[in-house]
CSV table of C-alpha atoms in Angstrom, one decimal:
chain,number,residue,atom,x,y,z
A,1,MET,CA,0.3,14.9,9.1
A,2,THR,CA,3.2,12.1,10.9
A,3,ALA,CA,1.3,13.0,14.4
A,4,VAL,CA,-1.9,13.0,12.7
A,5,THR,CA,-1.5,9.6,10.9
A,6,LEU,CA,0.3,7.9,13.5
A,7,ALA,CA,-3.1,8.4,16.1
A,8,LEU,CA,-5.4,7.4,12.9
A,9,ALA,CA,-3.1,4.0,12.7
A,10,GLY,CA,-2.8,3.2,16.6
A,11,ARG,CA,-6.6,3.1,16.4
A,12,ARG,CA,-6.5,1.0,13.5
A,13,VAL,CA,-4.1,-1.2,14.9
A,14,LEU,CA,-5.6,-1.1,18.1
A,15,PHE,CA,-9.3,-2.2,16.8
A,16,LEU,CA,-7.9,-5.2,14.7
A,17,GLY,CA,-5.8,-6.1,17.9
A,18,ARG,CA,-9.1,-6.1,19.6
A,19,LEU,CA,-11.3,-8.5,16.8
A,20,ILE,CA,-8.7,-10.8,16.0
A,21,THR,CA,-7.5,-11.9,19.1
A,22,SER,CA,-11.6,-12.1,20.2
A,23,GLY,CA,-11.6,-15.7,18.0
A,24,GLN,CA,-11.6,-18.8,20.0
A,25,PRO,CA,-9.0,-20.1,21.6
A,26,ALA,CA,-6.2,-21.8,19.4
A,27,PRO,CA,-3.6,-23.3,22.1
A,28,ASP,CA,-1.6,-25.1,19.4
A,29,ARG,CA,-0.6,-22.5,17.3
A,30,LEU,CA,1.2,-21.1,20.5
A,31,GLU,CA,2.6,-24.2,21.3
A,32,ASN,CA,3.8,-25.1,17.9
A,33,VAL,CA,5.8,-21.5,18.3
A,34,THR,CA,7.1,-22.2,21.6
A,35,LYS,CA,8.4,-25.4,21.0
A,36,ARG,CA,9.8,-25.3,18.0
A,37,LEU,CA,11.3,-21.6,18.2
A,38,GLY,CA,14.1,-22.3,15.8
A,39,GLU,CA,12.4,-23.5,13.2
A,40,SER,CA,10.0,-20.7,13.4
A,41,LEU,CA,12.7,-18.5,12.8
A,42,LYS,CA,14.3,-20.0,10.4
A,43,THR,CA,10.1,-20.6,8.5
A,44,GLN,CA,10.2,-15.9,8.9
A,45,VAL,CA,14.1,-15.9,7.3
A,46,VAL,CA,12.9,-18.6,4.4
A,47,GLU,CA,9.3,-17.7,3.7
A,48,VAL,CA,8.6,-14.0,4.7
A,49,PHE,CA,12.6,-12.3,3.9
A,50,GLY,CA,13.3,-15.3,0.9
A,51,GLN,CA,9.5,-14.8,-0.3
A,52,LYS,CA,10.0,-19.3,-1.1
A,53,LYS,CA,6.3,-19.9,-1.7
A,54,LEU,CA,5.6,-17.1,-3.8
A,55,LEU,CA,8.7,-17.8,-5.8
A,56,LYS,CA,7.3,-20.9,-7.3
A,57,TRP,CA,5.7,-18.6,-9.6
A,58,SER,CA,8.4,-17.2,-11.1
A,59,VAL,CA,7.3,-14.1,-12.7
A,60,PRO,CA,4.5,-13.1,-10.9
A,61,GLY,CA,7.0,-14.3,-7.6
A,62,ALA,CA,10.0,-12.6,-8.5
A,63,ALA,CA,7.9,-9.1,-9.0
A,64,HIS,CA,6.4,-9.5,-5.4
A,65,PHE,CA,9.4,-10.5,-4.3
A,66,PHE,CA,11.5,-7.2,-5.8
A,67,VAL,CA,8.6,-5.0,-4.4
A,68,PHE,CA,8.6,-6.7,-1.1
A,69,TRP,CA,12.5,-5.7,-0.5
A,70,ALA,CA,11.2,-2.5,-1.9
A,71,PHE,CA,8.8,-2.1,1.4
A,72,LEU,CA,11.9,-2.8,3.3
A,73,ILE,CA,14.8,-1.0,1.7
A,74,LEU,CA,12.9,2.1,0.7
A,75,SER,CA,12.2,2.7,4.7
A,76,THR,CA,15.7,4.5,5.2
A,77,VAL,CA,15.1,7.0,2.4
A,78,TYR,CA,11.7,7.8,5.0
A,79,LEU,CA,14.4,7.8,7.5
A,80,GLU,CA,16.6,10.4,5.2
A,81,ALA,CA,13.3,11.8,4.2
A,82,TYR,CA,12.2,13.3,7.8
A,83,GLY,CA,16.1,14.3,8.8
A,84,ALA,CA,16.2,16.1,5.6
A,85,LEU,CA,13.1,18.3,6.8
A,86,PHE,CA,15.3,19.6,9.9
A,87,ASP,CA,18.8,19.1,8.3
A,88,PRO,CA,19.7,19.0,4.1
A,89,LYS,CA,22.3,17.5,4.4
A,90,PHE,CA,21.2,14.7,6.8
A,91,ALA,CA,22.1,11.2,6.5
A,92,ILE,CA,22.3,8.3,8.7
A,93,PRO,CA,24.3,7.4,11.3
A,94,LEU,CA,26.8,5.0,10.2
A,95,VAL,CA,25.9,3.6,7.2
A,96,GLY,CA,24.1,7.3,5.8
A,97,HIS,CA,27.5,8.0,2.8
A,98,TRP,CA,28.2,4.1,1.4
A,99,ALA,CA,27.2,3.9,-1.8
A,100,ILE,CA,26.4,0.4,-1.7
A,101,LEU,CA,23.7,2.1,0.2
A,102,GLY,CA,22.5,4.3,-2.3
A,103,PHE,CA,22.6,1.8,-5.0
A,104,ALA,CA,20.4,-0.4,-3.2
A,105,GLN,CA,17.6,2.1,-2.7
A,106,ASP,CA,18.3,3.7,-6.5
A,107,PHE,CA,18.2,0.3,-7.9
A,108,ILE,CA,14.8,-1.6,-5.8
A,109,ALA,CA,12.6,1.7,-6.4
A,110,VAL,CA,13.4,0.9,-9.9
A,111,MET,CA,13.3,-3.3,-9.8
A,112,ALA,CA,9.9,-1.9,-7.8
A,113,VAL,CA,8.8,0.1,-11.0
A,114,VAL,CA,9.4,-2.7,-13.5
A,115,SER,CA,7.5,-4.8,-11.1
A,116,LEU,CA,4.3,-2.9,-11.0
A,117,VAL,CA,4.2,-3.4,-14.8
A,118,VAL,CA,4.1,-6.8,-14.6
A,119,PHE,CA,1.2,-6.6,-11.9
A,120,ALA,CA,-0.6,-4.6,-14.5
A,121,GLN,CA,-0.1,-6.6,-17.3
A,122,ILE,CA,-1.3,-9.7,-15.5
A,123,ARG,CA,-4.7,-8.0,-13.6
A,124,LEU,CA,-5.1,-7.2,-17.1
A,125,LYS,CA,-4.5,-9.9,-18.4
A,126,ASN,CA,-6.7,-11.8,-15.9
A,127,SER,CA,-9.3,-9.0,-15.9
A,128,PRO,CA,-12.9,-10.9,-15.0
A,129,GLU,CA,-14.2,-8.2,-17.6
A,130,ARG,CA,-12.4,-10.7,-19.9
A,131,LEU,CA,-12.1,-14.1,-18.6
A,132,GLY,CA,-15.5,-13.7,-16.0
A,133,ARG,CA,-16.0,-17.0,-13.7
A,134,LYS,CA,-12.6,-18.1,-14.7
A,135,SER,CA,-10.7,-15.4,-13.8
A,136,ARG,CA,-8.9,-15.8,-10.5
A,137,PHE,CA,-9.9,-12.4,-9.9
A,138,LYS,CA,-13.7,-13.0,-9.8
A,139,GLY,CA,-14.8,-11.3,-6.9
A,140,SER,CA,-12.1,-9.6,-5.7
A,141,HIS,CA,-11.8,-6.1,-5.4
A,142,LEU,CA,-10.1,-4.2,-8.1
A,143,GLY,CA,-10.1,-0.7,-7.4
A,144,GLY,CA,-8.0,-1.5,-4.3
A,145,ALA,CA,-5.7,-3.2,-6.3
A,146,TRP,CA,-4.9,-0.9,-8.9
A,147,LEU,CA,-5.5,2.2,-5.8
A,148,VAL,CA,-2.1,0.7,-4.4
A,149,LEU,CA,-0.3,-0.1,-7.4
A,150,LEU,CA,-0.7,3.7,-8.3
A,151,MET,CA,0.8,4.5,-4.4
A,152,ILE,CA,3.6,2.4,-4.9
A,153,PHE,CA,4.3,4.4,-8.4
A,154,ASN,CA,3.9,7.9,-6.8
A,155,VAL,CA,6.1,6.8,-3.3
A,156,ILE,CA,8.9,6.2,-6.2
A,157,TRP,CA,8.7,8.7,-8.6
A,158,THR,CA,8.6,11.6,-5.3
A,159,MET,CA,11.5,9.6,-3.9
A,160,PHE,CA,13.6,10.6,-7.7
A,161,LEU,CA,12.1,14.0,-7.4
A,162,PHE,CA,13.1,15.0,-3.8
A,163,ARG,CA,16.2,12.8,-4.6
A,164,GLY,CA,17.3,14.4,-7.9
A,165,ALA,CA,17.3,17.5,-6.5
A,166,ALA,CA,18.6,16.8,-3.9
A,167,SER,CA,22.2,16.1,-5.5
A,168,ALA,CA,21.6,19.0,-8.1
A,169,ALA,CA,21.7,21.0,-4.6
A,170,HIS,CA,24.7,18.9,-3.3
A,171,ASN,CA,22.4,17.6,-0.4
A,172,LEU,CA,22.3,14.3,-1.4
A,173,PRO,CA,24.4,11.7,1.2
A,174,TYR,CA,25.5,9.8,-1.8
A,175,ASP,CA,28.9,10.9,-3.9
A,176,ASN,CA,28.1,7.8,-6.1
A,177,GLY,CA,25.8,4.8,-5.6
A,178,ALA,CA,22.5,6.2,-6.0
A,179,PHE,CA,22.8,6.2,-10.2
A,180,VAL,CA,19.3,7.0,-10.8
A,181,SER,CA,19.3,10.1,-8.0
A,182,ILE,CA,22.0,11.5,-9.4
A,183,GLY,CA,21.6,10.9,-12.8
A,184,ILE,CA,18.3,13.2,-12.6
A,185,GLY,CA,20.4,15.6,-10.8
A,186,LYS,CA,23.0,15.6,-13.2
A,187,LEU,CA,19.5,16.8,-15.7
A,188,LEU,CA,18.4,19.4,-12.9
A,189,ASP,CA,22.1,21.5,-13.3
A,190,GLY,CA,20.8,23.6,-16.0
A,191,PHE,CA,18.2,25.3,-13.4
A,192,SER,CA,18.8,28.3,-10.8
A,193,HIS,CA,19.5,27.7,-7.8
A,194,ALA,CA,15.9,28.7,-6.7
A,195,THR,CA,14.4,26.3,-8.4
A,196,ILE,CA,16.5,23.4,-7.8
A,197,GLU,CA,15.0,24.3,-3.6
A,198,THR,CA,11.7,24.9,-4.7
A,199,LEU,CA,11.8,20.8,-6.2
A,200,GLU,CA,13.9,19.7,-3.7
A,201,HIS,CA,11.1,20.9,-1.0
A,202,VAL,CA,8.0,19.9,-2.7
A,203,GLY,CA,9.6,16.4,-4.0
A,204,LEU,CA,10.1,15.9,0.3
A,205,LEU,CA,6.5,16.8,1.5
A,206,LEU,CA,5.5,14.9,-1.1
A,207,HIS,CA,7.1,11.7,-0.3
A,208,ILE,CA,6.6,12.4,3.3
A,209,GLY,CA,2.8,13.1,2.2
A,210,ILE,CA,2.0,9.7,-0.1
A,211,MET,CA,4.1,7.5,2.9
A,212,VAL,CA,1.2,8.7,5.3
A,213,VAL,CA,-1.9,8.4,2.9
A,214,PHE,CA,-0.1,5.4,1.9
A,215,LEU,CA,-0.1,3.5,5.5
A,216,ILE,CA,-3.6,4.4,6.4
A,217,LEU,CA,-4.7,2.7,2.9
A,218,VAL,CA,-2.3,-0.3,3.8
A,219,LEU,CA,-4.2,-0.6,7.4
A,220,ASN,CA,-7.9,-0.9,6.2
A,221,SER,CA,-7.6,-2.5,2.7
A,222,LYS,CA,-6.3,-6.4,1.6
A,223,HIS,CA,-2.6,-5.2,1.7
A,224,LEU,CA,-2.5,-5.2,5.4
A,225,HIS,CA,-1.0,-8.9,4.8
A,226,ILE,CA,2.0,-6.3,4.2
A,227,PHE,CA,2.5,-6.7,8.3
A,228,LEU,CA,-0.4,-9.3,9.3
A,229,ALA,CA,1.7,-12.2,6.7
A,230,PRO,CA,4.6,-12.2,8.9
A,231,LEU,CA,2.4,-12.7,12.1
A,232,ASN,CA,0.1,-15.6,10.3
A,233,VAL,CA,3.3,-17.2,9.0
A,234,LEU,CA,4.9,-17.4,12.3
A,235,PHE,CA,1.9,-19.2,13.6
A,236,GLY,CA,1.5,-21.6,11.5
A,237,ARG,CA,1.2,-25.3,11.2
A,238,ARG,CA,4.4,-27.3,12.0
A,239,PRO,CA,5.7,-29.6,10.5
A,240,VAL,CA,3.8,-29.1,6.6
A,241,ALA,CA,2.0,-32.4,7.3
A,242,LEU,CA,-1.6,-31.4,9.0
A,243,GLY,CA,-2.0,-35.3,10.3
A,244,ALA,CA,-5.3,-36.3,11.8
A,245,ALA,CA,-8.4,-33.8,11.3
A,246,LYS,CA,-9.5,-32.4,14.4
A,247,PRO,CA,-12.7,-33.1,16.4
A,248,LEU,CA,-15.5,-31.3,15.3
A,249,MET,CA,-16.5,-28.5,18.8
A,250,SER,CA,-19.3,-27.5,20.0
A,251,ASP,CA,-19.3,-23.9,22.2
A,252,GLY,CA,-15.5,-24.4,22.0
A,253,LYS,CA,-15.6,-28.0,23.3
A,254,PRO,CA,-14.6,-31.2,21.6
A,255,VAL,CA,-17.6,-33.4,20.0
A,256,THR,CA,-17.5,-37.2,19.3
A,257,LEU,CA,-20.1,-39.5,17.4
A,258,ASP,CA,-21.6,-40.9,20.0
A,259,ASP,CA,-21.7,-36.9,22.0
A,260,ILE,CA,-23.9,-36.2,18.9
A,261,ASP,CA,-27.6,-37.3,19.9
A,262,ASP,CA,-27.0,-35.7,23.4
A,263,LEU,CA,-26.4,-32.8,22.3
A,264,ASP,CA,-29.1,-29.8,22.8
A,265,GLU,CA,-31.4,-28.6,19.8
A,266,ASP,CA,-30.0,-25.2,19.9
A,267,ALA,CA,-26.0,-26.6,20.1
A,268,LYS,CA,-23.6,-25.5,17.6
A,269,LEU,CA,-21.6,-27.9,15.7
A,270,GLY,CA,-18.7,-26.9,13.8
A,271,VAL,CA,-18.3,-23.0,12.7
A,272,GLY,CA,-21.5,-21.0,12.2
A,273,ALA,CA,-20.9,-17.7,12.7
A,274,VAL,CA,-17.7,-15.6,12.5
A,275,GLU,CA,-17.4,-15.5,16.3
A,276,ASP,CA,-16.6,-19.1,16.4
A,277,PHE,CA,-13.5,-18.9,14.7
A,278,SER,CA,-10.7,-19.5,16.3
A,279,TRP,CA,-8.0,-16.0,16.4
A,280,LYS,CA,-5.7,-17.8,14.1
A,281,GLY,CA,-8.6,-17.9,11.7
A,282,LEU,CA,-9.4,-14.4,11.9
A,283,LEU,CA,-6.0,-13.9,11.1
A,284,ASP,CA,-5.9,-15.5,8.4
A,285,MET,CA,-9.2,-13.7,7.0
A,286,ALA,CA,-7.7,-10.5,7.7
A,287,THR,CA,-4.0,-11.6,5.9
A,288,CYS,CA,-5.8,-12.4,2.8
A,289,THR,CA,-4.4,-10.3,-0.5
A,290,GLU,CA,-7.4,-11.8,-2.5
A,291,CYS,CA,-5.8,-13.2,-5.3
A,292,GLY,CA,-7.8,-15.8,-5.6
A,293,ARG,CA,-5.1,-19.0,-6.2
A,294,CYS,CA,-7.4,-20.6,-3.7
A,295,GLN,CA,-10.3,-19.9,-5.8
A,296,SER,CA,-8.7,-21.0,-9.1
A,297,GLN,CA,-8.1,-24.4,-7.3
A,298,CYS,CA,-11.8,-25.2,-5.8
A,299,PRO,CA,-13.2,-28.2,-7.2
A,300,ALA,CA,-17.0,-26.9,-6.1
A,301,TRP,CA,-16.4,-23.1,-7.9
A,302,ASN,CA,-15.0,-24.6,-11.1
A,303,THR,CA,-18.0,-27.1,-11.1
A,304,GLU,CA,-19.9,-24.0,-11.8
A,305,LYS,CA,-21.1,-24.0,-8.0
A,306,PRO,CA,-21.2,-20.9,-5.7
A,307,LEU,CA,-19.1,-21.6,-3.0
A,308,SER,CA,-15.5,-20.1,-3.4
A,309,PRO,CA,-13.1,-19.9,-0.5
A,310,LYS,CA,-12.0,-16.3,-1.5
A,311,LEU,CA,-15.3,-14.9,-0.2
A,312,VAL,CA,-15.5,-16.2,2.8
A,313,PRO,CA,-12.8,-13.3,4.4
A,314,LEU,CA,-14.3,-11.3,2.1
A,315,SER,CA,-17.9,-11.7,3.8
A,316,TYR,CA,-15.9,-11.7,6.2
A,317,ALA,CA,-14.8,-8.5,6.1
A,318,THR,CA,-17.8,-7.1,4.5
A,319,ALA,CA,-19.5,-7.8,7.6
A,320,GLU,CA,-16.0,-5.9,9.2
A,321,LYS,CA,-17.3,-3.1,8.1
């Protein structure tokens, strides 16, 4: 399963890499990183790992914070899962028996489930079926969002099934700390050893199977931002103030007002097709989460006009497919 998944994932990553780098040059974005390396690294810590911008929206921001850290911390559980395929008592070298790691794994998993409930309530409350055009989710791919919430839930319950059975079979590397896994293990104490062993094996394979399917889903959905958002932040403009508007471009060259009268009739001004976007613009589109916050703040959209900033990257994604 892992070999096939890595092959499919690698193919998708190569395609996305070629697609994004096919955009027009944006040398200023690269200069921002090299000239302000310290600031760029600080921004990664604050905005990516600290989730600073998302925490401006307290409840959904906090929910996203926990889910983001669940992806990071629960990667250690997958390391343990792959190790358990070869050694039932496998533990991560050096830190594999630390109670604090077991606690962090179980705690972040529980908080991720709470966050899933929050996300579900937000989506139901702001459903386009209820609010119509006033919903910021209007035009978003709603089915894909619900599928991802389901997949995250599947990751967590299979994790607790595998770890709970491992605890009952005395294979869990944590004697304490992993409070949920150990608690489930105590509930399974009355079952036979063969039953517990079967539950552990089934839970382990389901946990890994869900992960490999989820990886392919993420790479082919709006949740690609899990991997692309750090790059997007890295190449963002610094400082925050953008300064004067950039000159109008035609065929990759700046155009002044004096040049307009001399342009050929077939000359392109600005962006007229997908290939006219810079590579950073294509990266922006691939990183779009379809949250609809840009649409909810758009004056044109709010005055009942058809223009929506969210539908620009969504139209691009449709053209890509």
